[in-house]
C-alpha positions as MATLAB code, in Angstrom:
seq = 'MSTRITDGQLMRLDAVADHLDIRIDAEDEGFNEAVISTCLTKVAPIIADASATSGEEILAALGNHFSVRFEEVRSQADIQRLEQKYLKGQRELGFAQLEKELANPNVDALLFERQQAEVWDDDKWVAVLNLQQTEARSFFNRAHELSHRIAEPPQGLLPFKRHGLERGEPIERLMDQIGAELAFFPDVFVPLVEARQAEQLTFGVINELRTQFADSSSLLAAVNAVVNAWPKPACCMTAKMAGRKRKPNEAVALRVFPQSRNTLAHDANELFVIQRMRVPKTSVVYEVFTNGGTRTAVENLSTWSTSGGKKLRDENVLITATRGFQESVYIVISGA';
ca = [
      -4.893   16.543  -16.495;
      -8.656   15.939  -14.572;
      -7.458   16.354  -11.258;
      -6.511   20.542   -9.678;
      -2.902   21.050   -9.209;
      -1.432   23.106   -7.306;
       0.931   26.872   -8.513;
       3.759   24.652   -7.928;
       3.179   21.643   -9.393;
       2.637   23.968  -12.563;
       5.466   25.562  -12.135;
       7.141   21.688  -11.867;
       5.236   20.746  -15.187;
       5.626   24.034  -16.863;
       9.425   23.225  -16.785;
       9.090   19.813  -18.295;
       7.258   21.784  -21.435;
       9.929   23.981  -21.336;
      12.820   21.923  -21.361;
      11.628   19.395  -24.005;
      10.663   22.584  -25.968;
       6.382   21.128  -25.760;
       3.906   23.544  -26.890;
       0.917   22.090  -24.990;
      -0.671   23.439  -21.448;
       0.515   21.314  -18.490;
      -3.280   21.589  -17.663;
      -4.285   20.441  -21.123;
      -5.475   16.867  -21.501;
      -3.191   15.774  -24.134;
       0.221   16.624  -21.699;
       1.106   13.284  -20.359;
       0.948   11.677  -23.763;
       2.701   14.262  -25.480;
       5.551   14.623  -22.425;
       6.190   10.725  -23.000;
       6.001   10.429  -26.489;
       8.618   13.097  -26.530;
      10.808   11.340  -23.864;
      11.108    8.050  -25.935;
      11.745   10.199  -28.822;
      14.401   10.841  -27.322;
      15.881    8.065  -26.262;
      15.388    6.060  -29.078;
      18.684    6.580  -30.868;
      20.431    5.995  -27.627;
      18.758    2.441  -26.798;
      19.412    1.882  -30.582;
      23.450    3.243  -30.725;
      23.596    0.520  -27.640;
      22.305   -2.067  -28.902;
      20.554   -3.092  -25.985;
      17.991   -5.671  -25.752;
      17.332   -5.720  -22.184;
      15.554   -4.066  -19.521;
      19.047   -3.487  -17.558;
      20.911   -2.852  -20.603;
      18.292    0.055  -21.687;
      19.191    1.887  -18.095;
      22.782    1.560  -18.875;
      22.575    3.102  -21.711;
      21.012    5.919  -21.203;
      22.781    6.395  -17.773;
      25.704    6.716  -19.632;
      24.530    9.357  -22.015;
      22.604   11.211  -19.041;
      25.815   11.323  -16.796;
      23.762    9.495  -14.677;
      25.977    7.442  -12.273;
      23.737    4.684   -9.912;
      24.622    4.153   -5.898;
      22.852    1.730   -3.622;
      22.669    2.144   -0.064;
      22.154   -1.182    2.369;
      23.471   -0.231    5.488;
      24.947    2.895    7.619;
      27.732    1.922    6.420;
      26.813    2.439    2.282;
      25.812    6.198    3.800;
      29.474    6.785    5.466;
      30.998    5.337    2.391;
      28.783    8.374   -0.439;
      29.610   10.435    2.600;
      33.164   10.048    2.471;
      33.651    9.972   -0.966;
      30.770   12.693   -2.535;
      30.835   14.883    0.721;
      34.376   15.419    1.627;
      36.123   13.677   -1.068;
      34.257   16.028   -3.688;
      33.305   18.558   -1.495;
      29.832   17.877   -3.052;
      27.626   19.988   -0.290;
      24.213   18.607   -0.897;
      25.326   15.527    0.477;
      25.611   16.384    3.730;
      21.517   15.232    3.556;
      21.828   12.051    2.791;
      22.250   10.579    5.854;
      18.739   12.742    7.310;
      16.565   11.821    4.267;
      17.682    8.134    4.348;
      16.030    7.806    7.976;
      13.150    8.349    6.189;
      11.957    5.283    4.692;
       9.797    6.588    2.716;
      12.435    8.211    0.798;
      12.981    5.728   -2.115;
      16.029    7.984   -4.126;
      17.362   10.607   -4.494;
      18.555   12.262   -7.859;
      21.882   14.662   -7.682;
      23.492   16.989   -9.540;
      27.031   17.761   -8.697;
      28.278   21.309   -8.115;
      31.958   20.149   -8.654;
      31.803   18.214  -11.624;
      33.466   18.547  -14.762;
      31.642   18.858  -18.027;
      33.041   15.202  -18.835;
      32.482   13.438  -15.674;
      30.547   10.189  -15.987;
      28.609   10.982  -12.359;
      27.691   14.504  -13.166;
      24.502   13.114  -11.408;
      24.142   10.711   -8.939;
      20.916    8.947   -7.876;
      20.996    7.275   -4.515;
      18.729    4.173   -4.574;
      17.510    3.830   -0.855;
      17.499   -0.106   -0.556;
      17.592   -0.344    3.276;
      14.322   -2.047    3.285;
      13.643   -3.699    0.484;
      15.394   -4.079   -2.957;
      11.895   -4.572   -4.452;
      11.518   -1.314   -6.773;
      15.580   -0.873   -7.096;
      14.522   -1.300  -11.142;
      12.171    0.708  -11.047;
      13.471    3.428   -9.122;
      16.142    4.007  -11.642;
      13.716    4.473  -14.579;
      12.401    6.654  -12.280;
      15.517    9.014  -11.694;
      16.134    8.783  -15.058;
      13.309   10.097  -16.063;
      13.311   12.841  -14.070;
      16.762   13.462  -15.455;
      15.430   13.633  -19.261;
      12.401   15.436  -18.514;
      13.097   18.017  -16.224;
      16.086   20.386  -16.409;
      18.452   20.784  -14.211;
      17.878   21.444  -10.327;
      20.855   22.286   -8.872;
      21.935   22.226   -4.835;
      18.618   20.358   -4.095;
      17.918   16.528   -5.065;
      14.891   15.335   -6.733;
      13.424   12.822   -4.113;
      11.243    9.854   -5.208;
       9.300   10.121   -1.498;
       6.364    7.439   -1.596;
       4.017   10.148    0.166;
       4.291   12.061   -3.404;
       3.276    9.053   -5.087;
      -0.225   10.785   -6.001;
       1.554   14.118   -7.209;
       0.903   15.201  -10.767;
       4.744   15.251  -11.450;
       5.586   12.072   -9.782;
       2.669   10.325  -11.319;
       3.840   12.006  -14.583;
       8.090   10.674  -13.601;
       6.346    7.318  -13.215;
       4.720    6.574  -16.650;
       7.900    8.519  -17.989;
       9.767    5.645  -16.136;
       7.811    2.477  -17.035;
       8.308    3.356  -20.521;
      11.459    3.589  -19.745;
      11.994    0.639  -17.961;
      10.281   -1.533  -20.188;
      10.892    0.151  -23.401;
       8.076   -0.734  -26.311;
      10.344   -1.216  -28.832;
      11.969   -3.915  -27.328;
       9.502   -5.497  -25.279;
       6.545   -5.038  -26.823;
       7.847   -7.119  -29.454;
       9.052   -9.664  -26.985;
       5.411   -9.833  -25.765;
       4.047  -10.325  -29.281;
       5.815  -13.219  -29.949;
       3.259  -15.191  -27.159;
       0.336  -14.239  -27.726;
      -0.762  -17.661  -29.250;
       0.055  -18.769  -25.522;
      -2.015  -18.052  -22.783;
      -1.498  -14.952  -20.630;
      -0.270  -17.067  -17.281;
       2.484  -16.472  -14.676;
       4.033  -18.788  -16.143;
       4.579  -16.764  -19.481;
       4.892  -13.506  -17.356;
       7.889  -14.599  -15.335;
       9.507  -16.205  -18.489;
       9.603  -12.567  -19.779;
      10.477  -10.602  -16.674;
      13.642  -13.591  -16.810;
      14.190  -12.835  -20.367;
      13.990   -8.502  -20.442;
      13.754   -7.625  -16.503;
      15.271  -10.432  -14.266;
      15.671   -7.438  -11.448;
      12.380   -5.885  -11.958;
       9.699   -6.226   -9.262;
       6.719   -8.929   -9.657;
       4.323   -5.849  -10.496;
       6.372   -3.424  -12.476;
       6.734   -7.194  -15.018;
       2.857   -8.081  -14.421;
       1.755   -4.426  -15.489;
       4.273   -4.085  -18.609;
       3.460   -7.270  -19.559;
      -0.664   -6.864  -19.906;
      -0.313   -3.201  -21.028;
       1.700   -4.602  -23.805;
      -0.029   -8.214  -24.067;
      -2.379   -7.836  -27.826;
      -5.686   -9.208  -26.377;
      -7.378   -7.724  -24.073;
      -6.120   -8.253  -20.596;
      -6.270   -6.512  -16.840;
      -3.819   -6.708  -13.635;
      -5.278   -6.374  -10.054;
      -3.836   -7.273   -6.818;
      -6.211   -8.136   -3.764;
      -5.760   -8.182   -0.604;
      -7.227   -8.439    3.125;
      -9.325   -4.739    3.652;
     -12.680   -2.963    4.799;
     -15.089   -0.727    3.121;
     -12.967    2.784    1.715;
     -14.652    4.468    4.552;
     -14.762    2.532    7.356;
     -11.591   -0.031    7.068;
     -11.719   -1.583   10.380;
     -15.570   -2.937    9.046;
     -16.261   -6.397    6.835;
     -13.244   -6.744    6.579;
     -12.518   -9.088    3.591;
      -9.851  -10.390    0.862;
     -10.927   -7.183   -1.802;
      -9.490   -6.371   -5.318;
      -7.685   -3.483   -6.476;
      -7.673   -2.525  -10.750;
      -3.899   -1.901  -11.335;
      -4.245   -1.553  -15.262;
      -6.363   -2.337  -18.167;
      -4.829   -2.384  -21.258;
      -5.946   -0.481  -24.397;
      -7.734   -2.879  -26.256;
      -9.212   -3.947  -22.887;
     -10.649   -0.192  -22.148;
     -11.403    0.003  -25.919;
     -13.587   -2.871  -25.690;
     -15.034   -2.103  -22.044;
     -13.858   -5.712  -21.201;
     -12.561   -7.048  -18.085;
     -13.896   -4.454  -15.688;
     -14.126   -5.207  -12.444;
     -15.072   -2.932   -8.897;
     -12.704   -1.215   -6.867;
     -12.366   -3.413   -3.607;
     -15.179   -5.258   -5.117;
     -14.535   -8.732   -2.753;
     -13.415  -12.163   -4.389;
     -15.048  -15.310   -4.030;
     -13.968  -17.864   -2.179;
     -14.684  -19.702   -5.146;
     -12.352  -18.336   -6.764;
      -8.666  -19.666   -7.613;
      -7.548  -15.991   -6.241;
      -8.588  -16.615   -2.555;
      -7.326  -20.320   -2.970;
      -3.832  -18.971   -3.554;
      -4.144  -16.479   -0.870;
      -5.267  -19.121    1.747;
      -2.456  -21.624    0.274;
      -0.059  -20.205   -1.757;
       2.082  -20.426   -4.964;
       0.582  -19.885   -8.285;
      -2.791  -21.113   -9.633;
      -4.361  -20.418  -13.356;
      -8.082  -21.475  -13.914;
     -11.370  -20.395  -16.070;
     -13.775  -18.897  -14.277;
     -17.486  -17.007  -15.063;
     -17.080  -12.816  -13.774;
     -20.706  -12.931  -12.933;
     -19.367  -15.027   -9.316;
     -17.727  -12.149   -8.661;
     -20.162   -8.862   -6.855;
     -20.048   -6.368   -3.962;
     -22.107   -5.964   -0.993;
     -24.657   -4.044   -2.710;
     -25.467   -7.030   -5.148;
     -23.612   -5.603   -8.040;
     -22.364   -8.262  -10.218;
     -20.082   -8.398  -13.185;
     -21.125   -9.500  -15.943;
     -22.237  -12.906  -17.622;
     -18.058  -14.105  -18.924;
     -16.074  -17.033  -18.537;
     -12.344  -15.604  -18.341;
      -8.691  -16.817  -17.587;
      -7.450  -16.076  -14.419;
      -3.665  -16.220  -12.845;
      -3.142  -15.201   -9.731;
       0.058  -15.768   -7.720;
       1.213  -14.566   -3.992;
       2.343  -10.803   -4.245;
       4.214   -8.542   -1.595;
       3.438   -8.087    1.915;
       0.209  -11.375    2.097;
      -0.926   -9.508   -1.320;
      -1.950  -11.482   -4.329;
      -0.880  -10.463   -7.741;
      -3.813  -11.296  -10.322;
      -4.684  -10.818  -14.516;
      -7.417  -11.705  -16.127;
      -7.738  -12.510  -20.202;
      -9.366  -13.966  -22.318;
     -10.296  -18.036  -21.733;
];
């Protein structure tokens, strides 16, 4: 792991290694890959036994196996319902924190281990999904909470918290990586993507795969999953109005923010886009940002440049773009 981690974070990562019986140090380069591989090996027979063929079926099968009950909160009435059910009805003291925790819009989800549960209960763990602001991350947050359940030892009275401000921390990044693999489980999802390889990678194809496999997933989660599984070089990014990194109010323009680049593109050093570079006004990306909708076109990357004069390589590519969340544009680049 390249970034310095705190002692507290290191303790949690070491606990993951112990829980999964992985003999590798948490600060070693291959730690995350070893954890992800072990988790996938652990769940593969569960998914196979359930004959799961979609993301929803996969998450449901894992929830059943690991005794995780998903509860959704969309309003104050839902909070009161869960307090009545778990705090008053089942004397689960952890739920006394529920209203306070969910008052923070940055808390996406909470995972409680029930203290009064019997060993045979199918809701030994309760994952509360905070959908009061948006339901866009509901699918992915289910996978994320299952990752905590699978990869980490029981936490006791205190809940695991899916907090927006903590997404950059090593343990949360690791859970996101595991969650992405669980939500779009490779053994089931990759063959669906590979079956489309004779076609161009457009948002038409991406939306069809999303509908087929994980209709409730956010579009961006599906885009990243398809790009990573695509059997040819491809990358994904978003674009939004933003200024310079150190002076965000200066030179505001439509700028790109890389999201993912698949292994084929990375290994071939292809389809590289510079963080925060401006989108040329001649691009279909700019057209989609201005007029909405979805557009696909062949463009030459050399028309993309930075304010310092750097240009991308002279290469014709296929760019497909669609309007995304909160005035952003989702972009996928692949071979023309």
